[in-house]
Short mmCIF file of C-alpha atoms in Angstrom, two decimals:
data_model
loop_
_atom_site.label_atom_id
_atom_site.label_comp_id
_atom_site.label_asym_id
_atom_site.label_seq_id
_atom_site.Cartn_x
_atom_site.Cartn_y
_atom_site.Cartn_z
CA UNK A 1 74.73 33.39 19.91
CA UNK A 2 75.20 31.16 16.84
CA UNK A 3 73.90 28.20 18.87
CA UNK A 4 70.55 30.02 19.27
CA UNK A 5 70.00 30.81 15.57
CA UNK A 6 69.11 27.25 14.52
CA UNK A 7 66.48 26.66 17.27
CA UNK A 8 64.92 30.06 16.51
CA UNK A 9 64.72 29.18 12.80
CA UNK A 10 63.14 25.81 13.64
CA UNK A 11 60.55 27.44 15.90
CA UNK A 12 59.79 30.03 13.21
CA UNK A 13 59.40 27.29 10.57
CA UNK A 14 57.04 25.32 12.82
CA UNK A 15 55.02 28.49 13.44
CA UNK A 16 54.71 29.12 9.71
CA UNK A 17 53.62 25.51 9.11
CA UNK A 18 51.04 25.65 11.89
CA UNK A 19 49.50 28.98 10.97
CA UNK A 20 50.00 29.39 7.21
CA UNK A 21 49.96 25.85 5.89
CA UNK A 22 46.47 24.89 7.13
CA UNK A 23 44.91 27.84 5.32
CA UNK A 24 46.80 27.01 2.12
CA UNK A 25 46.61 23.21 2.06
CA UNK A 26 43.27 22.69 3.82
CA UNK A 27 41.55 25.93 2.86
CA UNK A 28 41.02 26.68 6.55
CA UNK A 29 39.03 29.78 7.44
CA UNK A 30 38.41 30.63 11.09
CA UNK A 31 35.46 32.85 11.96
CA UNK A 32 35.33 34.26 15.50
CA UNK A 33 32.22 34.47 17.67
CA UNK A 34 31.54 38.14 16.83
CA UNK A 35 32.03 37.75 13.06
CA UNK A 36 30.20 36.60 9.96
CA UNK A 37 32.11 35.16 7.01
CA UNK A 38 30.89 36.65 3.72
CA UNK A 39 32.08 34.33 0.94
CA UNK A 40 33.14 35.56 -2.50
CA UNK A 41 33.80 32.86 -5.07
CA UNK A 42 36.44 33.89 -7.60
CA UNK A 43 35.41 31.55 -10.44
CA UNK A 44 33.42 28.41 -11.14
CA UNK A 45 33.82 25.37 -13.36
CA UNK A 46 32.32 25.92 -16.75
CA UNK A 47 32.59 29.70 -16.42
CA UNK A 48 28.87 30.16 -15.68
CA UNK A 49 28.21 33.63 -14.32
CA UNK A 50 25.28 35.18 -12.53
CA UNK A 51 22.12 35.87 -14.53
CA UNK A 52 21.76 39.52 -15.59
CA UNK A 53 20.61 41.75 -12.75
CA UNK A 54 21.43 39.20 -10.03
CA UNK A 55 24.00 40.19 -7.38
CA UNK A 56 24.03 37.17 -5.04
CA UNK A 57 24.94 33.64 -6.17
CA UNK A 58 22.57 30.83 -5.17
CA UNK A 59 24.00 27.97 -7.24
CA UNK A 60 27.77 28.24 -6.85
CA UNK A 61 28.29 30.89 -9.52
CA UNK A 62 31.24 33.27 -9.11
CA UNK A 63 30.57 36.30 -6.94
CA UNK A 64 29.07 36.94 -3.52
CA UNK A 65 27.50 33.76 -2.14
CA UNK A 66 24.13 33.74 -0.38
CA UNK A 67 25.36 31.45 2.39
CA UNK A 68 27.64 32.91 5.05
CA UNK A 69 30.07 31.23 7.43
CA UNK A 70 29.10 30.94 11.10
CA UNK A 71 31.67 31.05 13.92
CA UNK A 72 34.08 28.13 13.84
CA UNK A 73 36.59 26.43 11.57
CA UNK A 74 35.66 25.95 7.93
CA UNK A 75 37.68 23.83 5.50
CA UNK A 76 37.77 23.92 1.70
CA UNK A 77 37.89 27.69 1.22
CA UNK A 78 41.20 27.86 -0.65
CA UNK A 79 42.49 31.38 -1.21
CA UNK A 80 42.88 30.84 -4.97
CA UNK A 81 39.16 29.98 -5.26
CA UNK A 82 37.50 32.03 -2.48
CA UNK A 83 37.86 35.30 -0.66
CA UNK A 84 36.19 35.30 2.76
CA UNK A 85 35.47 38.69 4.27
CA UNK A 86 35.13 38.67 8.04
CA UNK A 87 32.55 41.29 8.98
CA UNK A 88 31.26 42.10 12.48
CA UNK A 89 27.85 40.83 13.55
CA UNK A 90 25.08 43.40 13.37
CA UNK A 91 24.09 44.68 16.81
CA UNK A 92 20.84 46.55 17.38
CA UNK A 93 20.91 48.09 20.85
CA UNK A 94 17.98 48.18 23.26
CA UNK A 95 15.45 50.86 22.32
CA UNK A 96 16.65 51.04 18.70
CA UNK A 97 15.52 49.46 15.43
CA UNK A 98 17.37 48.48 12.27
CA UNK A 99 15.95 49.39 8.88
CA UNK A 100 16.88 46.87 6.19
CA UNK A 101 17.73 47.56 2.55
CA UNK A 102 18.20 44.58 0.20
CA UNK A 103 20.56 44.88 -2.76
CA UNK A 104 19.08 41.89 -4.62
CA UNK A 105 15.74 40.19 -5.10
CA UNK A 106 12.60 40.69 -7.13
CA UNK A 107 11.47 44.18 -8.03
CA UNK A 108 8.95 45.82 -5.73
CA UNK A 109 5.66 46.33 -7.59
CA UNK A 110 4.92 49.99 -8.44
CA UNK A 111 1.92 50.15 -6.06
CA UNK A 112 4.21 49.54 -3.02
CA UNK A 113 7.29 51.35 -1.74
CA UNK A 114 8.54 48.65 0.68
CA UNK A 115 9.53 45.03 0.08
CA UNK A 116 7.08 42.44 1.39
CA UNK A 117 7.77 40.51 4.58
CA UNK A 118 9.56 37.23 3.87
CA UNK A 119 10.40 34.37 6.24
CA UNK A 120 14.21 34.53 6.35
CA UNK A 121 15.18 34.35 10.05
CA UNK A 122 15.37 38.14 10.50
CA UNK A 123 17.45 38.54 7.30
CA UNK A 124 20.05 36.08 8.60
CA UNK A 125 19.28 33.58 5.83
CA UNK A 126 19.97 35.30 2.51
CA UNK A 127 19.15 32.13 0.56
CA UNK A 128 15.66 31.91 2.10
CA UNK A 129 15.12 35.61 1.47
CA UNK A 130 15.93 35.27 -2.22
CA UNK A 131 14.18 31.93 -2.84
CA UNK A 132 11.02 32.95 -0.90
CA UNK A 133 10.44 35.99 -3.09
CA UNK A 134 12.31 38.69 -1.19
CA UNK A 135 12.26 42.05 -2.90
CA UNK A 136 15.04 44.52 -3.63
CA UNK A 137 15.12 47.81 -1.76
CA UNK A 138 13.74 49.00 1.58
CA UNK A 139 12.02 46.32 3.61
CA UNK A 140 8.75 46.43 5.55
CA UNK A 141 10.19 44.17 8.27
CA UNK A 142 12.58 45.82 10.73
CA UNK A 143 15.16 44.43 13.13
CA UNK A 144 14.61 44.94 16.85
CA UNK A 145 17.19 44.80 19.66
CA UNK A 146 19.55 41.84 19.29
CA UNK A 147 22.61 40.42 17.56
CA UNK A 148 22.27 39.27 13.95
CA UNK A 149 24.50 37.39 11.50
CA UNK A 150 23.69 39.33 8.35
CA UNK A 151 25.14 38.83 4.85
CA UNK A 152 26.35 42.38 4.30
CA UNK A 153 26.75 41.77 0.57
CA UNK A 154 22.96 41.51 0.32
CA UNK A 155 21.64 43.60 3.20
CA UNK A 156 22.47 47.06 4.50
CA UNK A 157 21.20 47.73 8.00
CA UNK A 158 20.48 51.35 8.85
CA UNK A 159 20.60 52.31 12.50
CA UNK A 160 20.78 55.63 14.30
CA UNK A 161 24.58 55.31 14.36
CA UNK A 162 25.01 55.05 10.57
CA UNK A 163 21.94 56.99 9.32
CA UNK A 164 22.78 60.01 7.21
#
């Protein structure tokens, strides 16, 4: 039995090095095919924060980042600097629609109740939404049947399943 302890410890050490060390030393984050990586930056050089009233970072400020991580391996996301939340892709089933509510953007003018339509790849590109004048609140554009990689820090998608 004592002869087996050393090989087991070596195998365990190799396993730790293979699975823990890459995430620590290389900042490796793996996003699966049915996930979206929502990036939260813990701090930035110079201590610059987000402008007042802004929720999503566009220029590397601390906080929720506009850009998400697609499926695959991503390096440089060290745990002391970033937190990456793996959220499921948004699925709108056949015959359903998804209503979109944006948590950030320009204010909707008082004469309208819905945010204007903005070219942002069906809300999959939060950066384009914000830089092209996307407006905070309920959106005029809806999502139809399909699978979407949505930044859930910026957009809430309301479907029949989660409507209250």
